[in-house]
CSV table of C-alpha atoms in Angstrom, one decimal:
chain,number,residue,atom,x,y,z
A,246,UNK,CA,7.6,-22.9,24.4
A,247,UNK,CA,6.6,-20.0,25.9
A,248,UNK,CA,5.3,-16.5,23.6
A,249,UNK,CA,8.1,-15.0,24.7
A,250,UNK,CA,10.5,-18.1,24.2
A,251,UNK,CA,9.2,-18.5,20.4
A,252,UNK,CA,9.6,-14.6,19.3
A,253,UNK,CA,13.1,-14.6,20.2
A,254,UNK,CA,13.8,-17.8,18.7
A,255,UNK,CA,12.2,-15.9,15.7
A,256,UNK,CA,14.5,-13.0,16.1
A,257,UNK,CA,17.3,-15.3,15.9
A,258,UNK,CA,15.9,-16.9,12.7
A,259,UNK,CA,14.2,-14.6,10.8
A,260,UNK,CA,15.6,-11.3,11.7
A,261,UNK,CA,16.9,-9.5,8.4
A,262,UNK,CA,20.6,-8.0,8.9
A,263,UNK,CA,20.7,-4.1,10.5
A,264,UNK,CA,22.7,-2.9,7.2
A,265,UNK,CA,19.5,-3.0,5.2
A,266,UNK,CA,17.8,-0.9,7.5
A,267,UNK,CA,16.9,2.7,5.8
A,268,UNK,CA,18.3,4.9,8.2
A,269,UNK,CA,22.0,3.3,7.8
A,270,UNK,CA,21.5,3.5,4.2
A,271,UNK,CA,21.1,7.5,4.3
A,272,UNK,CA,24.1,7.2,6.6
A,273,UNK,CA,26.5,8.8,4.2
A,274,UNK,CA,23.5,11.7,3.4
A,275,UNK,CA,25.8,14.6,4.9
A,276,UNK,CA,28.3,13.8,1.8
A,277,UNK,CA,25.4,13.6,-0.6
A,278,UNK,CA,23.3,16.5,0.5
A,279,UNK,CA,24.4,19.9,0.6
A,280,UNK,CA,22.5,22.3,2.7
A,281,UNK,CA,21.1,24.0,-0.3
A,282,UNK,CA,19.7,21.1,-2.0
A,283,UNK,CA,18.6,19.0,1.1
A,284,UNK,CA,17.5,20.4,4.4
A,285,UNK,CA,17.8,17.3,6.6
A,286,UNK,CA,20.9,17.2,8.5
A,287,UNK,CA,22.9,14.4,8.5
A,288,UNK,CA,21.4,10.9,9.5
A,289,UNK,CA,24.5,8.9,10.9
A,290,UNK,CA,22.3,6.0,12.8
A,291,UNK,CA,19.1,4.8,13.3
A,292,UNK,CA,18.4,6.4,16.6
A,293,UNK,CA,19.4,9.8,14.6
A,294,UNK,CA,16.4,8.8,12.0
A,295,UNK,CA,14.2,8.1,14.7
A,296,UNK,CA,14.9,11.1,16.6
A,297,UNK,CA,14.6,13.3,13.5
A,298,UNK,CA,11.0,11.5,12.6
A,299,UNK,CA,9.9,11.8,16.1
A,300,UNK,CA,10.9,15.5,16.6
A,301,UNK,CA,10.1,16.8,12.9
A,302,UNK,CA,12.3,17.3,10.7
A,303,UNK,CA,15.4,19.3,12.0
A,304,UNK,CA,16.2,22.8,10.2
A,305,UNK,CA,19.4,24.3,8.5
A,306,UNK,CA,20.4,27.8,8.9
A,307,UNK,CA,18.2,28.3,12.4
A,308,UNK,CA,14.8,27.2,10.8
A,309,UNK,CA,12.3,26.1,12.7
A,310,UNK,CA,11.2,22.5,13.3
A,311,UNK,CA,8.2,21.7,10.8
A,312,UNK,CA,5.4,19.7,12.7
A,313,UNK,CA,2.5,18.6,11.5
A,314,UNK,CA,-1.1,19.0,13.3
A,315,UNK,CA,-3.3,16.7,11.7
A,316,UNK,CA,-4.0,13.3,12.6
A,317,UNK,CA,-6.4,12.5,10.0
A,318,UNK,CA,-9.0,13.6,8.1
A,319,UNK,CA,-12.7,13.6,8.2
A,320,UNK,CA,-13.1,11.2,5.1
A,321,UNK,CA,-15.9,8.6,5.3
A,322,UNK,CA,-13.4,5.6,4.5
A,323,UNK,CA,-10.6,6.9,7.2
A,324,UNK,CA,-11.3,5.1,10.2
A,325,UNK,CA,-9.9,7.5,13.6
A,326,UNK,CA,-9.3,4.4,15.7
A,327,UNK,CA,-7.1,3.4,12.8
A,328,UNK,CA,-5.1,6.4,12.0
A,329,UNK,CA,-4.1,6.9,16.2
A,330,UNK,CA,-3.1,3.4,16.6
A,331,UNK,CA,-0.8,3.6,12.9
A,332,UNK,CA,-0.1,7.8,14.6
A,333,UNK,CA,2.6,5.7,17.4
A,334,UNK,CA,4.1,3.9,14.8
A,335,UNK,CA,5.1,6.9,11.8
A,336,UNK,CA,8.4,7.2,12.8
A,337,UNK,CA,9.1,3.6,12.5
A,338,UNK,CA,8.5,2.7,8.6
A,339,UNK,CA,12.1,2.0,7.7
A,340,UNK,CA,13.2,0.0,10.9
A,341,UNK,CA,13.2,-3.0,8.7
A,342,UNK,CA,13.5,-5.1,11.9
A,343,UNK,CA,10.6,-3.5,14.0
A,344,UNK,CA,6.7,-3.1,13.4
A,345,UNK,CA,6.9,-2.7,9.7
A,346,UNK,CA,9.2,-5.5,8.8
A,347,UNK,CA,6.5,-7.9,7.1
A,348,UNK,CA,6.1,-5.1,4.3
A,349,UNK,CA,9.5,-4.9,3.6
A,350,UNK,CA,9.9,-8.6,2.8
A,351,UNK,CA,6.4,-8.3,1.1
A,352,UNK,CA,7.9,-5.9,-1.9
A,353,UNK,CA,9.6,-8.8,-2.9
A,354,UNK,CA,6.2,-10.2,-4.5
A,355,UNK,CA,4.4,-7.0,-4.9
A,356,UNK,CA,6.9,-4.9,-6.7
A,357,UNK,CA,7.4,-7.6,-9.5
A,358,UNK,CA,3.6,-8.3,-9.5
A,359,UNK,CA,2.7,-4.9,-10.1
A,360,UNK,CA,6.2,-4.2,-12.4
A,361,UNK,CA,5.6,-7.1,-14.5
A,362,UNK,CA,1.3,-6.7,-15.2
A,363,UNK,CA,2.2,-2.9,-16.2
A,364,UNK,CA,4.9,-3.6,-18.5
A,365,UNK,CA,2.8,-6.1,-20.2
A,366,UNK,CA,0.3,-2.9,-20.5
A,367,UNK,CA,2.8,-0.3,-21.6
A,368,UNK,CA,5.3,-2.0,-23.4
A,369,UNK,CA,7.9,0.6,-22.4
A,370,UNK,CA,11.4,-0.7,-23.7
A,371,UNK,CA,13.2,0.9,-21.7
A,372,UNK,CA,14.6,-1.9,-19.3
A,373,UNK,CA,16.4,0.6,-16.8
A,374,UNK,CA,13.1,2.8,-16.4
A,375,UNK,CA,10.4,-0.3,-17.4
A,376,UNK,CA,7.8,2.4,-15.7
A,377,UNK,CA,8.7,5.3,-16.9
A,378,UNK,CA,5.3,6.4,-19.1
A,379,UNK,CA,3.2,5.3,-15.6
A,380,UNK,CA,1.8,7.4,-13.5
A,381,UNK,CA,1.0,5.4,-10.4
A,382,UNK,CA,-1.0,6.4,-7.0
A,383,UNK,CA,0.0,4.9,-3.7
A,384,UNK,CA,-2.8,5.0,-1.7
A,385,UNK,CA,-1.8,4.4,2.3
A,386,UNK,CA,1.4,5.2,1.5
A,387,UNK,CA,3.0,5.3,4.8
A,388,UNK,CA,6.7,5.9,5.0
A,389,UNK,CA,6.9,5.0,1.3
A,390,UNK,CA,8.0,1.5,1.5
A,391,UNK,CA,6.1,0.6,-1.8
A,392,UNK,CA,6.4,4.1,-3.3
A,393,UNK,CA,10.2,4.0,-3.4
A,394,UNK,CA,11.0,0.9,-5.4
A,395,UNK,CA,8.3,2.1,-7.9
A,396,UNK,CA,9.6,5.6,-8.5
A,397,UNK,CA,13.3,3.5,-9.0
A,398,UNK,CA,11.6,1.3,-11.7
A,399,UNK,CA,10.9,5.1,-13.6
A,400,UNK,CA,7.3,5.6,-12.3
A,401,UNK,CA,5.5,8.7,-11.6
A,402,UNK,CA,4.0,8.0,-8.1
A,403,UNK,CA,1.7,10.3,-6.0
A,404,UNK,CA,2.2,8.9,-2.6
A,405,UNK,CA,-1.1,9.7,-0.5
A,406,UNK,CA,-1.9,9.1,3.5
A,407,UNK,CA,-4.2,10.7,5.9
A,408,UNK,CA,-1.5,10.8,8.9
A,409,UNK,CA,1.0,13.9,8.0
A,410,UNK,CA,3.7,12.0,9.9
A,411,UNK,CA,3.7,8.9,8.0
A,412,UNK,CA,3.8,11.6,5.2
A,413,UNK,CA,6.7,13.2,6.9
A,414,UNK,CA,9.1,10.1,7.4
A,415,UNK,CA,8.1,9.2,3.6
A,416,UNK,CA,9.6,13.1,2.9
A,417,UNK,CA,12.5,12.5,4.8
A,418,UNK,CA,13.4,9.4,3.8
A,419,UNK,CA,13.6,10.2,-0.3
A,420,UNK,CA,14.8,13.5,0.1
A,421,UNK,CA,18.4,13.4,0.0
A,422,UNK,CA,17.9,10.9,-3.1
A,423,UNK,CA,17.7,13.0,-6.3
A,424,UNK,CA,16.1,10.3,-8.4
A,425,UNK,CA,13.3,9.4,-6.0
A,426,UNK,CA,12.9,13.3,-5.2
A,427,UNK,CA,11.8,14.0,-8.9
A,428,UNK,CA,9.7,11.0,-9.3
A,429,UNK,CA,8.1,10.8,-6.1
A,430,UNK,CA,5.3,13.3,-4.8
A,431,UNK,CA,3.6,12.7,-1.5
A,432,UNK,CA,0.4,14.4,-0.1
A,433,UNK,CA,-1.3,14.4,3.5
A,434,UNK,CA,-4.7,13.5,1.9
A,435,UNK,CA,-7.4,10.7,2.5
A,436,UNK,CA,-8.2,9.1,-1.5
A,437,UNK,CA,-11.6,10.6,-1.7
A,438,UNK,CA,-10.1,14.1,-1.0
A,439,UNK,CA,-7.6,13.8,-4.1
A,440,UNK,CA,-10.1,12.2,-6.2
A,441,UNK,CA,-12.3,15.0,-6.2
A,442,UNK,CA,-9.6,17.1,-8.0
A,443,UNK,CA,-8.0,14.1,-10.2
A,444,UNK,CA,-10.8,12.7,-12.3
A,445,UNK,CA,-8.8,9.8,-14.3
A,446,UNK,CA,-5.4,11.2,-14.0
A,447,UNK,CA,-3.4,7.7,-12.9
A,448,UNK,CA,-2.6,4.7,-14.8
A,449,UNK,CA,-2.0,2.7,-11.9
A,450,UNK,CA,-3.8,2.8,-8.2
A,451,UNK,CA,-1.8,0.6,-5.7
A,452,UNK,CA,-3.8,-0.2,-2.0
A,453,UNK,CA,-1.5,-2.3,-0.7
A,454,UNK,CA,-2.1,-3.2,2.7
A,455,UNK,CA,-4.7,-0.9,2.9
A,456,UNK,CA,-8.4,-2.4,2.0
A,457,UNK,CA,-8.7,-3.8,6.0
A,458,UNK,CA,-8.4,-0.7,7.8
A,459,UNK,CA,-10.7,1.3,5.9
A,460,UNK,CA,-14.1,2.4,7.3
A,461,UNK,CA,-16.8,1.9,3.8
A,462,UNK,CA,-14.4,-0.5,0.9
A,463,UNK,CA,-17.4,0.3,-1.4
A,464,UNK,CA,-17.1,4.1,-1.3
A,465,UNK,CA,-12.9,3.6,-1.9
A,466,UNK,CA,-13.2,1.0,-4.3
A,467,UNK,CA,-15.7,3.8,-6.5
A,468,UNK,CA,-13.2,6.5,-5.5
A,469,UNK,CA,-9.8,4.4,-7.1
A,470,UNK,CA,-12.8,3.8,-10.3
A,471,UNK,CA,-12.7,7.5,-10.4
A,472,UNK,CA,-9.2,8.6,-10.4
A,473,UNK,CA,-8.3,5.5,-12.9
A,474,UNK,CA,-7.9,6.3,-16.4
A,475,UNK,CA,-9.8,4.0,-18.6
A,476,UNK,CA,-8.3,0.6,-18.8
A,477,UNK,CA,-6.0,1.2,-15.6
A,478,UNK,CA,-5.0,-0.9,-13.1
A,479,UNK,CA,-6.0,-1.2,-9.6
A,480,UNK,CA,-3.6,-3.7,-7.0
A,481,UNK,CA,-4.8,-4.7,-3.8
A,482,UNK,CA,-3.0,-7.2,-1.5
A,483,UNK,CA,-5.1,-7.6,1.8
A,484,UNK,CA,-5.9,-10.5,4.0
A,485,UNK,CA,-8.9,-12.8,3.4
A,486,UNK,CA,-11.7,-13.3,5.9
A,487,UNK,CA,-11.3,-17.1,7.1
A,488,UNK,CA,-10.5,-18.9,10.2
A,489,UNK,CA,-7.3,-19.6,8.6
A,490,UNK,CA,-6.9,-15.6,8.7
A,491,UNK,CA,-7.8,-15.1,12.0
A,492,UNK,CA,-5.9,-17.7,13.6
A,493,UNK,CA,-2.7,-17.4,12.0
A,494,UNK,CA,-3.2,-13.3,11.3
A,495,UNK,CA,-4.4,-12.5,14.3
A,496,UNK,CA,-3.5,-15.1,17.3
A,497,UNK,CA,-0.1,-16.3,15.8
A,498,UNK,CA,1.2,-13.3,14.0
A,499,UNK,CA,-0.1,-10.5,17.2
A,500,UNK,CA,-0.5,-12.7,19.7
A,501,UNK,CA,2.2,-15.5,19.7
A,502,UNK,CA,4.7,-14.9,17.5
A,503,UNK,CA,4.9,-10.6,17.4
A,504,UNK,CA,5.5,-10.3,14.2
A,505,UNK,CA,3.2,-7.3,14.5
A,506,UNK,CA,1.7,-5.2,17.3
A,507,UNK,CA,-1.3,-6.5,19.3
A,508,UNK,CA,-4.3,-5.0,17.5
A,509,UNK,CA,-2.9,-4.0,14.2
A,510,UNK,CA,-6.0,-6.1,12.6
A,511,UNK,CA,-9.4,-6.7,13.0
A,512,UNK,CA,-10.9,-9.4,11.5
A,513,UNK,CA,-14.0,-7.8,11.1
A,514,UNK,CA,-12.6,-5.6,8.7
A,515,UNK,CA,-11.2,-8.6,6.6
A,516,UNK,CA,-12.9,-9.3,3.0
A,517,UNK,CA,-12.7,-12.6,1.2
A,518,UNK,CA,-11.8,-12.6,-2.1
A,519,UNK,CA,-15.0,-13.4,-3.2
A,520,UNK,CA,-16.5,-10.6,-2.0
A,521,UNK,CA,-13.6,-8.3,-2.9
A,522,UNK,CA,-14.3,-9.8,-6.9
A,523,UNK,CA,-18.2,-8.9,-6.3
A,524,UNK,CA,-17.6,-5.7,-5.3
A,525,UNK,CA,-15.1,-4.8,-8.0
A,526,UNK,CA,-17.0,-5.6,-10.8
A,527,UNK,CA,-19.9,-3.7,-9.1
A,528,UNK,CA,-18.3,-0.6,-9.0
A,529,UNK,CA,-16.7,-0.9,-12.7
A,530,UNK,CA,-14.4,-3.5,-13.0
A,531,UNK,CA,-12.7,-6.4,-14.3
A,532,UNK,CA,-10.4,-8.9,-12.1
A,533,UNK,CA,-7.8,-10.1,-13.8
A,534,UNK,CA,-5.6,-11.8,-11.5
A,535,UNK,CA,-5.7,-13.3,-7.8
A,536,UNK,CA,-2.9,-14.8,-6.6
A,537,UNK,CA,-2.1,-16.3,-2.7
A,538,UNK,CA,0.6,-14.9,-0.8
A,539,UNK,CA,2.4,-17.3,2.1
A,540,UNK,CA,4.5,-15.9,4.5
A,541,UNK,CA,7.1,-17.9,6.3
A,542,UNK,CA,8.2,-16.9,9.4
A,543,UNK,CA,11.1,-18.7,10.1
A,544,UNK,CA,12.8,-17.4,6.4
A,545,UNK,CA,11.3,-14.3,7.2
A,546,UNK,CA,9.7,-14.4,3.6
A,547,UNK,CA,7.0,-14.2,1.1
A,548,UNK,CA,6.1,-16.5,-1.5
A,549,UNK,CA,2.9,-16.7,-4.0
A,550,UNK,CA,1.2,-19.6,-3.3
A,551,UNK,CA,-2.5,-21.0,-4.9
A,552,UNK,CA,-4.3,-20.8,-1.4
A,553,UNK,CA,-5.7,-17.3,-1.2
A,554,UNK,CA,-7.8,-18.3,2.6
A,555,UNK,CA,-4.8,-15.8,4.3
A,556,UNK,CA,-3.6,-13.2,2.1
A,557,UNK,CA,-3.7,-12.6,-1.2
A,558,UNK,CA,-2.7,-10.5,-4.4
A,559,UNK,CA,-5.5,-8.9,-6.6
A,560,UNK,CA,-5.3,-6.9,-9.8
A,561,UNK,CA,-8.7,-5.7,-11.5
A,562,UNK,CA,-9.0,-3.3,-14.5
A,563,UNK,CA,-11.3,-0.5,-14.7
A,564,UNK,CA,-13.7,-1.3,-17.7
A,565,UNK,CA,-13.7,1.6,-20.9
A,566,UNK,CA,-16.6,3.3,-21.3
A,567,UNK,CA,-17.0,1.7,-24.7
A,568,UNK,CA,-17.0,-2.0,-22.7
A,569,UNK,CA,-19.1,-0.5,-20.1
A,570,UNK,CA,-22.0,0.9,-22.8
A,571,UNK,CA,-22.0,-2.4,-24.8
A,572,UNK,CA,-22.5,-4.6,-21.7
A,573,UNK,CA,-25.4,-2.3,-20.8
A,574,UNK,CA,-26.8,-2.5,-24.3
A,575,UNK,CA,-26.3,-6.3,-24.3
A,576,UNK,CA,-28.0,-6.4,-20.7
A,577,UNK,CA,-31.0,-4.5,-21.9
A,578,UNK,CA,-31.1,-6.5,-25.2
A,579,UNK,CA,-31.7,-9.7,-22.6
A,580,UNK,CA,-33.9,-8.0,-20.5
A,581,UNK,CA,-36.0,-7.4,-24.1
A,582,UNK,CA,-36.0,-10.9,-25.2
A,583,UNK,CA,-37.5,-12.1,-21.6
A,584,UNK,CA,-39.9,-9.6,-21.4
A,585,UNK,CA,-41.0,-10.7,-25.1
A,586,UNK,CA,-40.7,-14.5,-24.0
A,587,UNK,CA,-43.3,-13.5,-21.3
A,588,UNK,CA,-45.8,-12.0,-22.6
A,589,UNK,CA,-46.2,-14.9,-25.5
């Protein structure tokens, strides 16, 4: 069968039904919104939500359009090449049929997984708001795909990208929802940029998707250390640095199948597990869980699996100080005792 034979057979299988598609759920924003407490206009179909991403978001009363300028910053772990190719796609976040439709099936694992580890942490009792005593940073945040089912589960999320209209089409999309609008805060910033200014302030940092774009992992894995309060959480769901990786991430998934754009990935960029863990508990951690992730394209879903050679689901903690000085204590204690063995 022929590329383009098999991706229409999988848009006949897999495809997800238009109704769940974001833009048709703010379809009834004009009756929800009034111009005072929402300045979009109303969003009837999908083409109206990608013409209003596209163009900047449309004004009330004769104000202006608001766009954006920057493309992306100058931080050392933003990669340029990255943020133009991901700059043709911010408008399309909540097509759940087009470019970004793997992450929508993804929350399906990675909301629980990150849901279920902090309310083992928090015990909140609250089972309407599990979250609510979180604060939680989405770093790559996009259109907000991740960062809305968090803020519904009672967290307070900081949404963060470096493209301003992937920050834009996250704006517009929560804003004519009252809950999300007072849970959810989202800023045009690279992670190093808001670090500097928010020394241990989350409980929770979530880098979904993120890890293989980024220019130096080290220098963002010491920046989420930062911005962590003791004992926090860090997620990270990435793909894995194998053959198996490259031939069904790369040649199947871009090249075959089109479940994503040609050169969303490069495999160069990919980290194994292994070497995810080492770095980690380099830079101040502690894994705690790894977990496989499987997706099946002809469900058109995710499911955990134990083979992590594709992609997989990590969650580390950020050691206390107090665990931190006592394994430095014990580590010069050692060192002691084999100097003293030596000289005998």
């Amino acid at each position: 069968m022929s590329a383009g034979g098999m991706s229409s057979l999988m848009s006949r299988i897999g495809a997800r039904p238009l109704w769940r598609a974001a833009a048709l759920h703010m379809a009834t924003a004009q009756s929800r919104c009034s111009p005072v407490g929402c300045l979009t206009p109303a969003i009837q179909t999908v083409s109206d939500f990608n013409r209003l991403t596209h163009n900047g978001i449309a004004a009330v009363g004769g104000r202006r359009k608001c766009q954006f300028r920057r493309t992306y910053s100058s931080s050392q772990t933003v990669d340029p090449l990255e943020m133009k190719k991901f700059q043709a796609w911010s408008a399309k976040w909540w097509d759940e049929e087009g470019v970004y439709s793997l992450l929508h099936t993804m929350n399906d694992l990675r909301v629980p997984f990150i849901r279920d580890i902090l309310m083992s942490k928090h015990h909140n009792r609250d089972t309407g708001c599990p979250l609510s005593d979180v604060t939680i940073l989405d770093v790559g945040c996009g259109g907000g795909l991740l960062s809305e089912p968090i803020g519904r589960l009672g967290a307070a999320v900081t949404g963060i990208d470096p493209l301003e209209d992937n920050i834009r089409t996250a704006e517009l999309h929560k804003s004519c929802d009252p809950v999300l609008d007072s849970r959810i805060q989202y800023k045009p910033c690279s992670l190093e940029e808001l670090s500097e200014h928010s020394m241990e302030m989350f409980n929770a940092v979530v880098a979904s998707e993120v890890v293989e774009h980024v220019n130096d992992l080290e220098s963002f894995i010491q920046s989420c250390f930062h911005i962590l309060k003791p004992g926090g959480s860090l997620f990270i769901t990435t793909i894995s640095k194998t053959k198996l990786s490259y031939i069904f991430g790369i040649v199947v998934a871009e090249k075959i199948m089109s479940l994503v754009p040609e050169g969303t990935h490069d495999w160069d960029k990919f980290i194994s597990p292994e070497e995810l863990e080492r770095l980690l508990e380099s830079n101040g951690f502690v894994v705690d869980t790894l977990r496989g992730m499987l997706y099946n394209p002809f469900m058109g879903s995710w499911s955990w699996c134990d083979d992590t050679s594709i992609n997989y689901a990590m969650h580390a903690v950020k050691v206390i100080a107090q665990e931190q000085s006592s394994d430095i204590e014990f580590d010069k204690e050692q060192e002691q005792h084999k100097a003293a063995e030596a000289s005998v």
